[in-house]
Amino acid sequence: MRRPMVAGNWKMHGTRASVVELINGLNQQALPAGVDVAVFPSCLHLGQVVDGLAGRAVAVGAQDCATEAQQGALTGEVAASQLHDACCSLVLVGHSERRLLLGESDEVVTRKFAAAQSSGLLPVLCVGETLAQREAGQTLEVVAAQLSAVTDALGVEVFSAAVIAYEPVWAIGTGLTASPAQAQEVHAAIRAQLAAKSPELAGKVRILYGGSVKAASAAELFGMPDIDGGLVGGASLNADEFGAICRAAGS
Ligand code: PGA
């Protein structure tokens, strides 16, 4: 059995005051013991969140890291080793907002993935198609290419210490959730692609769904055989809603 994970991506949200409120709200949530829960605050608030959630079974991750694992002269970037030192245990790589708005290529995403692992962080590789790609019938091809970029460069074994998040771009922040069947189709294809190289590993890797997940839609999505939890954006800024999504993954 794969242990579910629910991760909250806070994106570019939060002030010191609102982060205090969110931490307080999370500290009041009953979180299911059988679910890995993680939050990804902005880099600015990582220390505050690590301290504020100390003692809770909530992992803290970063939303991005540099392509270089070690510290150095790279203005504005944060190295995976620095994130590890700051008590992060995970990092998102290849979120579609970074791929599309900041032009991150598969090659850059792969280097970040490797930097994360070499620093002891669990990379969460985000993949997903745009609406135009879905409408052109290219969904599986696009997602397969994003996944192959990593496995071709680093080998399939790297997914023994990584998580995948399938996030259709058209469902992110739009209120449009992929139907459980639509999501399951892509999750199954991702797992089959890994299984072609290593069936044992494919059976163990967690594949999260992301894109307008809400408490109301979570249980049905998480009930699908290849959906192992969620990467939650907007709804993770509300502690009660996020707590409910975590509990849905535990039921
Ligand atoms: P959303 O974001 O839940 O607000 O759609 C998900 C994500 O981008 O990780």
Short mmCIF file of C-alpha atoms and ligand atoms in Angstrom, two decimals:
data_model
loop_
_atom_site.label_atom_id
_atom_site.label_comp_id
_atom_site.label_asym_id
_atom_site.label_seq_id
_atom_site.Cartn_x
_atom_site.Cartn_y
_atom_site.Cartn_z
CA MET A 1 0.00 0.00 0.00
CA ARG A 2 1.20 3.48 -0.82
CA ARG A 3 0.98 6.00 1.99
CA PRO A 4 -1.10 8.98 0.81
CA MET A 5 0.36 12.48 0.78
CA VAL A 6 -1.41 15.81 0.85
CA ALA A 7 0.74 18.85 0.16
CA GLY A 8 -0.26 22.49 0.32
CA ASN A 9 1.37 24.82 -2.20
CA TRP A 10 1.00 28.32 -0.79
CA LYS A 11 2.54 29.87 -3.93
CA MET A 12 3.35 33.63 -3.70
CA HIS A 13 0.93 34.19 -0.84
CA GLY A 14 1.37 35.28 2.73
CA THR A 15 2.55 38.03 5.03
CA ARG A 16 4.15 37.40 8.40
CA ALA A 17 0.76 38.07 10.00
CA SER A 18 -1.29 35.84 7.68
CA VAL A 19 1.27 33.05 8.01
CA VAL A 20 0.89 33.19 11.82
CA GLU A 21 -2.86 32.79 11.35
CA LEU A 22 -2.44 29.87 8.97
CA ILE A 23 0.03 28.13 11.30
CA ASN A 24 -2.39 28.59 14.21
CA GLY A 25 -5.20 27.17 12.10
CA LEU A 26 -3.11 24.18 11.06
CA ASN A 27 -2.11 23.52 14.65
CA GLN A 28 -5.79 23.14 15.47
CA GLN A 29 -6.42 20.53 12.78
CA ALA A 30 -6.75 16.86 13.57
CA LEU A 31 -4.51 15.29 10.94
CA PRO A 32 -4.82 11.61 10.03
CA ALA A 33 -1.88 9.49 11.17
CA GLY A 34 -1.79 7.49 7.93
CA VAL A 35 -1.19 10.47 5.65
CA ASP A 36 2.02 12.41 4.96
CA VAL A 37 1.11 16.08 5.22
CA ALA A 38 3.37 18.81 3.86
CA VAL A 39 3.19 22.54 3.25
CA PHE A 40 5.19 24.64 0.79
CA PRO A 41 5.29 28.25 1.96
CA SER A 42 7.18 31.00 0.13
CA CYS A 43 10.91 30.90 0.82
CA LEU A 44 10.56 34.04 2.89
CA HIS A 45 8.36 32.27 5.43
CA LEU A 46 10.08 28.88 5.60
CA GLY A 47 11.77 29.49 8.96
CA GLN A 48 8.59 30.89 10.46
CA VAL A 49 6.61 27.85 9.33
CA VAL A 50 9.26 25.33 10.42
CA ASP A 51 9.24 26.91 13.91
CA GLY A 52 5.46 27.36 14.02
CA LEU A 53 4.72 23.73 13.13
CA ALA A 54 7.50 22.22 15.27
CA GLY A 55 6.25 19.08 16.95
CA ARG A 56 3.45 18.57 14.41
CA ALA A 57 3.69 15.81 11.84
CA VAL A 58 3.73 18.32 9.00
CA ALA A 59 6.74 18.42 6.69
CA VAL A 60 7.85 21.72 5.24
CA GLY A 61 9.03 22.11 1.67
CA ALA A 62 10.11 24.82 -0.73
CA GLN A 63 8.44 25.71 -4.02
CA ASP A 64 11.65 25.71 -6.06
CA CYS A 65 15.41 25.36 -5.78
CA ALA A 66 18.43 26.37 -7.81
CA THR A 67 19.92 24.06 -10.42
CA GLU A 68 23.12 24.11 -8.36
CA ALA A 69 22.87 22.01 -5.21
CA GLN A 70 25.56 23.88 -3.29
CA GLN A 71 25.83 27.48 -2.15
CA GLY A 72 27.58 29.88 -4.47
CA ALA A 73 27.45 33.11 -6.43
CA LEU A 74 23.94 32.95 -7.88
CA THR A 75 22.04 36.08 -6.92
CA GLY A 76 18.46 35.56 -5.87
CA GLU A 77 18.53 31.77 -5.96
CA VAL A 78 18.30 29.31 -3.07
CA ALA A 79 20.32 26.09 -3.12
CA ALA A 80 18.74 22.76 -2.23
CA SER A 81 21.47 22.30 0.40
CA GLN A 82 20.40 25.59 2.00
CA LEU A 83 16.79 24.40 2.05
CA HIS A 84 17.89 21.19 3.72
CA ASP A 85 19.83 23.22 6.29
CA ALA A 86 16.66 25.27 6.90
CA CYS A 87 14.82 22.04 7.83
CA CYS A 88 12.95 21.58 4.57
CA SER A 89 12.49 17.98 3.54
CA LEU A 90 10.82 18.42 0.15
CA VAL A 91 10.88 20.72 -2.84
CA LEU A 92 8.54 21.20 -5.80
CA VAL A 93 10.25 21.04 -9.19
CA GLY A 94 8.73 21.86 -12.54
CA HIS A 95 5.50 23.48 -11.38
CA SER A 96 3.64 24.60 -14.50
CA GLU A 97 3.67 28.23 -13.36
CA ARG A 98 7.46 28.07 -13.51
CA ARG A 99 7.56 26.06 -16.74
CA LEU A 100 5.14 28.37 -18.54
CA LEU A 101 5.61 31.82 -16.99
CA LEU A 102 9.32 31.60 -16.24
CA GLY A 103 10.31 29.40 -19.16
CA GLU A 104 11.73 26.48 -17.17
CA SER A 105 12.74 23.75 -19.60
CA ASP A 106 12.71 20.01 -18.97
CA GLU A 107 16.49 20.22 -18.76
CA VAL A 108 16.39 22.85 -15.99
CA VAL A 109 13.69 20.90 -14.14
CA THR A 110 15.82 17.76 -14.33
CA ARG A 111 18.85 19.58 -12.91
CA LYS A 112 16.74 20.91 -10.04
CA PHE A 113 15.42 17.40 -9.41
CA ALA A 114 18.98 16.07 -9.19
CA ALA A 115 20.11 18.97 -6.99
CA ALA A 116 17.23 18.29 -4.61
CA GLN A 117 18.04 14.60 -4.27
CA SER A 118 21.75 15.19 -3.84
CA SER A 119 20.89 17.47 -0.91
CA GLY A 120 18.62 14.95 0.77
CA LEU A 121 15.34 16.59 -0.28
CA LEU A 122 12.39 14.69 -1.73
CA PRO A 123 11.60 16.27 -5.10
CA VAL A 124 7.95 16.54 -6.10
CA LEU A 125 8.06 16.54 -9.91
CA CYS A 126 5.08 18.41 -11.36
CA VAL A 127 3.83 17.46 -14.82
CA GLY A 128 0.71 18.33 -16.76
CA GLU A 129 -0.75 19.48 -20.06
CA THR A 130 -2.25 22.80 -21.11
CA LEU A 131 -5.83 23.11 -22.30
CA ALA A 132 -4.67 23.41 -25.93
CA GLN A 133 -2.63 20.23 -25.57
CA ARG A 134 -5.58 18.37 -24.04
CA GLU A 135 -7.89 19.55 -26.79
CA ALA A 136 -5.36 18.43 -29.39
CA GLY A 137 -5.35 14.96 -27.81
CA GLN A 138 -1.74 15.31 -26.67
CA THR A 139 -2.18 14.89 -22.91
CA LEU A 140 -0.49 11.52 -22.47
CA GLU A 141 2.29 12.39 -24.89
CA VAL A 142 3.08 15.69 -23.11
CA VAL A 143 3.10 14.15 -19.66
CA ALA A 144 5.19 11.19 -20.87
CA ALA A 145 7.79 13.55 -22.32
CA GLN A 146 8.01 15.56 -19.07
CA LEU A 147 8.55 12.33 -17.14
CA SER A 148 11.02 10.87 -19.67
CA ALA A 149 13.16 13.99 -19.46
CA VAL A 150 13.96 12.99 -15.87
CA THR A 151 14.18 9.22 -16.30
CA ASP A 152 16.32 9.48 -19.48
CA ALA A 153 18.81 11.76 -17.74
CA LEU A 154 18.84 10.29 -14.24
CA GLY A 155 17.41 6.77 -14.54
CA VAL A 156 14.10 5.41 -13.30
CA GLU A 157 15.55 4.54 -9.86
CA VAL A 158 15.50 8.20 -8.82
CA PHE A 159 11.75 7.81 -8.35
CA SER A 160 12.34 5.57 -5.36
CA ALA A 161 12.96 8.86 -3.50
CA ALA A 162 10.62 11.25 -5.26
CA VAL A 163 6.95 12.04 -5.69
CA ILE A 164 5.10 12.93 -8.90
CA ALA A 165 2.28 15.45 -9.09
CA TYR A 166 -0.02 15.40 -12.12
CA GLU A 167 -1.47 18.88 -12.46
CA PRO A 168 -3.41 19.68 -15.62
CA VAL A 169 -2.64 23.35 -16.29
CA TRP A 170 -6.26 24.07 -17.22
CA ALA A 171 -7.37 22.93 -13.76
CA ILE A 172 -4.92 25.01 -11.73
CA GLY A 173 -6.53 27.94 -9.97
CA THR A 174 -9.48 27.85 -12.34
CA GLY A 175 -12.02 25.98 -10.24
CA LEU A 176 -12.11 23.33 -12.98
CA THR A 177 -11.06 20.00 -11.50
CA ALA A 178 -10.20 17.08 -13.75
CA SER A 179 -12.86 14.43 -13.27
CA PRO A 180 -11.66 11.45 -11.22
CA ALA A 181 -11.72 9.37 -14.42
CA GLN A 182 -9.72 11.96 -16.40
CA ALA A 183 -7.11 12.17 -13.65
CA GLN A 184 -6.98 8.39 -13.16
CA GLU A 185 -6.29 7.87 -16.87
CA VAL A 186 -3.18 10.05 -16.69
CA HIS A 187 -2.03 8.67 -13.33
CA ALA A 188 -2.29 5.13 -14.69
CA ALA A 189 -0.29 6.12 -17.78
CA ILE A 190 2.44 7.66 -15.61
CA ARG A 191 2.63 4.52 -13.50
CA ALA A 192 2.68 2.29 -16.61
CA GLN A 193 5.53 4.33 -18.06
CA LEU A 194 7.58 3.74 -14.90
CA ALA A 195 6.47 0.09 -14.73
CA ALA A 196 7.90 -0.53 -18.20
CA LYS A 197 11.30 0.16 -16.64
CA SER A 198 10.72 -1.08 -13.08
CA PRO A 199 7.39 -2.66 -12.05
CA GLU A 200 8.39 -2.79 -8.40
CA LEU A 201 9.28 0.88 -8.23
CA ALA A 202 6.17 1.88 -10.18
CA GLY A 203 4.00 0.16 -7.61
CA LYS A 204 5.55 2.22 -4.85
CA VAL A 205 5.82 5.72 -6.27
CA ARG A 206 3.22 8.20 -5.12
CA ILE A 207 1.39 10.19 -7.78
CA LEU A 208 -0.55 13.18 -6.45
CA TYR A 209 -3.31 15.01 -8.31
CA GLY A 210 -3.33 18.81 -8.34
CA GLY A 211 -5.69 21.35 -9.84
CA SER A 212 -8.50 23.04 -7.88
CA VAL A 213 -8.69 20.24 -5.28
CA LYS A 214 -11.25 21.15 -2.61
CA ALA A 215 -12.55 19.27 0.40
CA ALA A 216 -15.72 18.57 -1.58
CA SER A 217 -13.88 16.91 -4.50
CA ALA A 218 -10.98 15.30 -2.63
CA ALA A 219 -12.50 12.02 -1.46
CA GLU A 220 -13.67 10.99 -4.91
CA LEU A 221 -10.32 11.85 -6.51
CA PHE A 222 -8.34 10.09 -3.78
CA GLY A 223 -10.57 7.04 -4.17
CA MET A 224 -9.13 6.32 -7.62
CA PRO A 225 -6.63 3.46 -7.71
CA ASP A 226 -3.62 5.44 -8.95
CA ILE A 227 -4.26 8.74 -7.15
CA ASP A 228 -2.21 8.80 -3.96
CA GLY A 229 -3.18 12.19 -2.59
CA GLY A 230 -3.13 15.79 -3.70
CA LEU A 231 -1.08 18.89 -4.31
CA VAL A 232 -3.40 21.65 -3.19
CA GLY A 233 -2.98 25.33 -4.06
CA GLY A 234 -5.76 27.80 -3.25
CA ALA A 235 -7.57 25.55 -0.77
CA SER A 236 -4.38 25.06 1.26
CA LEU A 237 -4.51 28.72 2.35
CA ASN A 238 -7.55 27.86 4.46
CA ALA A 239 -6.52 25.64 7.37
CA ASP A 240 -9.98 24.11 7.87
CA GLU A 241 -10.34 23.28 4.17
CA PHE A 242 -6.80 21.90 4.00
CA GLY A 243 -7.37 19.84 7.14
CA ALA A 244 -10.53 18.39 5.61
CA ILE A 245 -8.62 17.45 2.44
CA CYS A 246 -5.95 15.72 4.56
CA ARG A 247 -8.66 13.78 6.40
CA ALA A 248 -10.23 12.78 3.07
CA ALA A 249 -6.91 11.18 2.11
CA GLY A 250 -6.90 9.24 5.36
CA SER A 251 -10.35 7.75 5.05
P1 PGA B 1 -4.92 25.05 -7.17
O1 PGA B 1 -3.32 24.93 -7.40
O2 PGA B 1 -5.29 24.01 -6.15
O3 PGA B 1 -5.12 26.46 -6.66
O4 PGA B 1 -5.56 24.81 -8.48
C1 PGA B 1 -2.69 23.67 -7.45
C2 PGA B 1 -1.23 23.87 -7.75
O5 PGA B 1 -0.88 24.68 -8.62
O6 PGA B 1 -0.34 23.24 -7.11
#
